[in-house]
mmCIF file of C-alpha atoms in Angstrom:
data_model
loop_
_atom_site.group_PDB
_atom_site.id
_atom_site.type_symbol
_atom_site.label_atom_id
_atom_site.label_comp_id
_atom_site.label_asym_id
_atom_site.label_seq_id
_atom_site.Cartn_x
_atom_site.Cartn_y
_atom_site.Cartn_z
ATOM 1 C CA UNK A 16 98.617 74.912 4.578
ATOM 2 C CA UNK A 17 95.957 77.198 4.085
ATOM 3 C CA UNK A 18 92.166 75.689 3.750
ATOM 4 C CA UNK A 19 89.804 77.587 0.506
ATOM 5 C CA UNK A 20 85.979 76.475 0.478
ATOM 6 C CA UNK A 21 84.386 77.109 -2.544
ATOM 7 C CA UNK A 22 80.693 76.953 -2.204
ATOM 8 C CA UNK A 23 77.306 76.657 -4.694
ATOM 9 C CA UNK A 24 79.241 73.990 -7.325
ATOM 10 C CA UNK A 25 77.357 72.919 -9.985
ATOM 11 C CA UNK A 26 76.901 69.348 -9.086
ATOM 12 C CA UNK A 27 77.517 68.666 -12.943
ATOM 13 C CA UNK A 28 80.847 70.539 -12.425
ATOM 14 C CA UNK A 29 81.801 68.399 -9.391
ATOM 15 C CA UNK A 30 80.885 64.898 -11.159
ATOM 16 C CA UNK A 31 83.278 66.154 -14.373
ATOM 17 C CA UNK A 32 86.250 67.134 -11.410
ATOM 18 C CA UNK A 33 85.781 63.649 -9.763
ATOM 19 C CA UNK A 34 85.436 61.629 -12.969
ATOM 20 C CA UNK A 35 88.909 63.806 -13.979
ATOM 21 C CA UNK A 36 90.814 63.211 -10.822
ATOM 22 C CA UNK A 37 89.990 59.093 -10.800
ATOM 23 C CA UNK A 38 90.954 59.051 -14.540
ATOM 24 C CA UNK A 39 94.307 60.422 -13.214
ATOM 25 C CA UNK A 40 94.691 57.654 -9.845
ATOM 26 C CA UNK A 41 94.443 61.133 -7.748
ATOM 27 C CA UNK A 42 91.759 62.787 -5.443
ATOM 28 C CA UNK A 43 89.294 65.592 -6.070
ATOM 29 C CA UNK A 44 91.132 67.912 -3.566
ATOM 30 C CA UNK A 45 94.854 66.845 -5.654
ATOM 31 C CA UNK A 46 93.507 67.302 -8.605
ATOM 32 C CA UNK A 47 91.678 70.568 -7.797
ATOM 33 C CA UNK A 48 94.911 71.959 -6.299
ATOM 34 C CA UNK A 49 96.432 70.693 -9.711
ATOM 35 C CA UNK A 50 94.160 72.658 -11.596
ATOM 36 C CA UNK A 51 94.638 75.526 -9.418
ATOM 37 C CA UNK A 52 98.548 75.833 -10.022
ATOM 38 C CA UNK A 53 98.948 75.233 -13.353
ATOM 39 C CA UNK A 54 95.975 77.914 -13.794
ATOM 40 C CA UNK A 55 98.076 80.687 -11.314
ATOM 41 C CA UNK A 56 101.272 79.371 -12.481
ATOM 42 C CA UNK A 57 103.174 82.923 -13.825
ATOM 43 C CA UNK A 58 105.657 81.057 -15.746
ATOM 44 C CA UNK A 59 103.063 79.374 -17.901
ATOM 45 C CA UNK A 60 104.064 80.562 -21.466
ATOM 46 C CA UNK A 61 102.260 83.404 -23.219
ATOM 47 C CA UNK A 62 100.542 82.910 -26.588
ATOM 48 C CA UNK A 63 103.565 85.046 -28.014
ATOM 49 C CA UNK A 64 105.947 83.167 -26.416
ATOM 50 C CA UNK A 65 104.494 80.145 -27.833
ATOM 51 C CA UNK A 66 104.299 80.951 -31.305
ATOM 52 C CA UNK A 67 108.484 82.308 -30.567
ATOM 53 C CA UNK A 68 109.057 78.504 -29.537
ATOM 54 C CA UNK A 69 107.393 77.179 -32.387
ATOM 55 C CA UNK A 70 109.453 79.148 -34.770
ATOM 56 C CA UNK A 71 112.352 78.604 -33.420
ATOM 57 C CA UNK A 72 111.416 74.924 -33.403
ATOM 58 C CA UNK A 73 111.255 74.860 -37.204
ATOM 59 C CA UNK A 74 113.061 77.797 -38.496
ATOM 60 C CA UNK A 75 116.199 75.785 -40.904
ATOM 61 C CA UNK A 76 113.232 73.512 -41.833
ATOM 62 C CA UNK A 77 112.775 75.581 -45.113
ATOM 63 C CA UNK A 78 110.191 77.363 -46.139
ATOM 64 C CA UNK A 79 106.716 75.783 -47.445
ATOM 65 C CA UNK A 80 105.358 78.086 -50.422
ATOM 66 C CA UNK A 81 101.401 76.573 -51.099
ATOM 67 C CA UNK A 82 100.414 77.833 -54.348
ATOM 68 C CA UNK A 83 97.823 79.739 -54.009
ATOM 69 C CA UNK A 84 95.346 79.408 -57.482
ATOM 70 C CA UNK A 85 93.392 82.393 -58.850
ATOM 71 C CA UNK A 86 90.283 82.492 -57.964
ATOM 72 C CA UNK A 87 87.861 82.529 -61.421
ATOM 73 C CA UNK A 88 84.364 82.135 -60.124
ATOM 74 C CA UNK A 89 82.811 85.009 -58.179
ATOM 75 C CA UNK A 90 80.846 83.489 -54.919
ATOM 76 C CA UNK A 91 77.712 83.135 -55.467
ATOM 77 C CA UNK A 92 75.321 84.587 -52.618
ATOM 78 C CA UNK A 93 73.071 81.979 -50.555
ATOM 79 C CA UNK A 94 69.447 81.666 -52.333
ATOM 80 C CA UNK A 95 67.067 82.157 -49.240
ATOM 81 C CA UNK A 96 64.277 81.796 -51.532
ATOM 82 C CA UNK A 97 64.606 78.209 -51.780
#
């Protein structure tokens, strides 16, 4: 196994990482190399292939049309003034 030092870590950093890692039961270092997979890990899904999953998820679901009301009133800009 191969040994990476990362030096010059916010101290405020390193609390959050150890508070993380004993909220989980696990070390700093397992928790780090957690962090470090799932951040390298190539099979992590895309934002496209995400939203693919979704729809395919709820496609037969039907469709929700909102109805959408005209709008009547024309904005009225911020008064500054004030």
């Amino acid at each position: 196994m191969g040994v990476l030092t990362v030096r010059n870590i916010d101290e405020d950093l390193k609390r959050r990482l150890r508070v993380a890692a004993a909220e989980r039961g696990i070390s700093m270092e397992e928790h780090v190399r957690r962090l470090l997979a799932a951040a390298t890990d190539s099979s992590a899904a895309t934002g496209e292939e995400l939203l693919r999953s979704i729809r395919a998820r709820v496609k037969g679901m039907g469709d929700i049309r909102l109805e959408v009301p005209e709008r009547t009133d024309a904005v009225k800009p911020a008064d500054f003034e004030a």
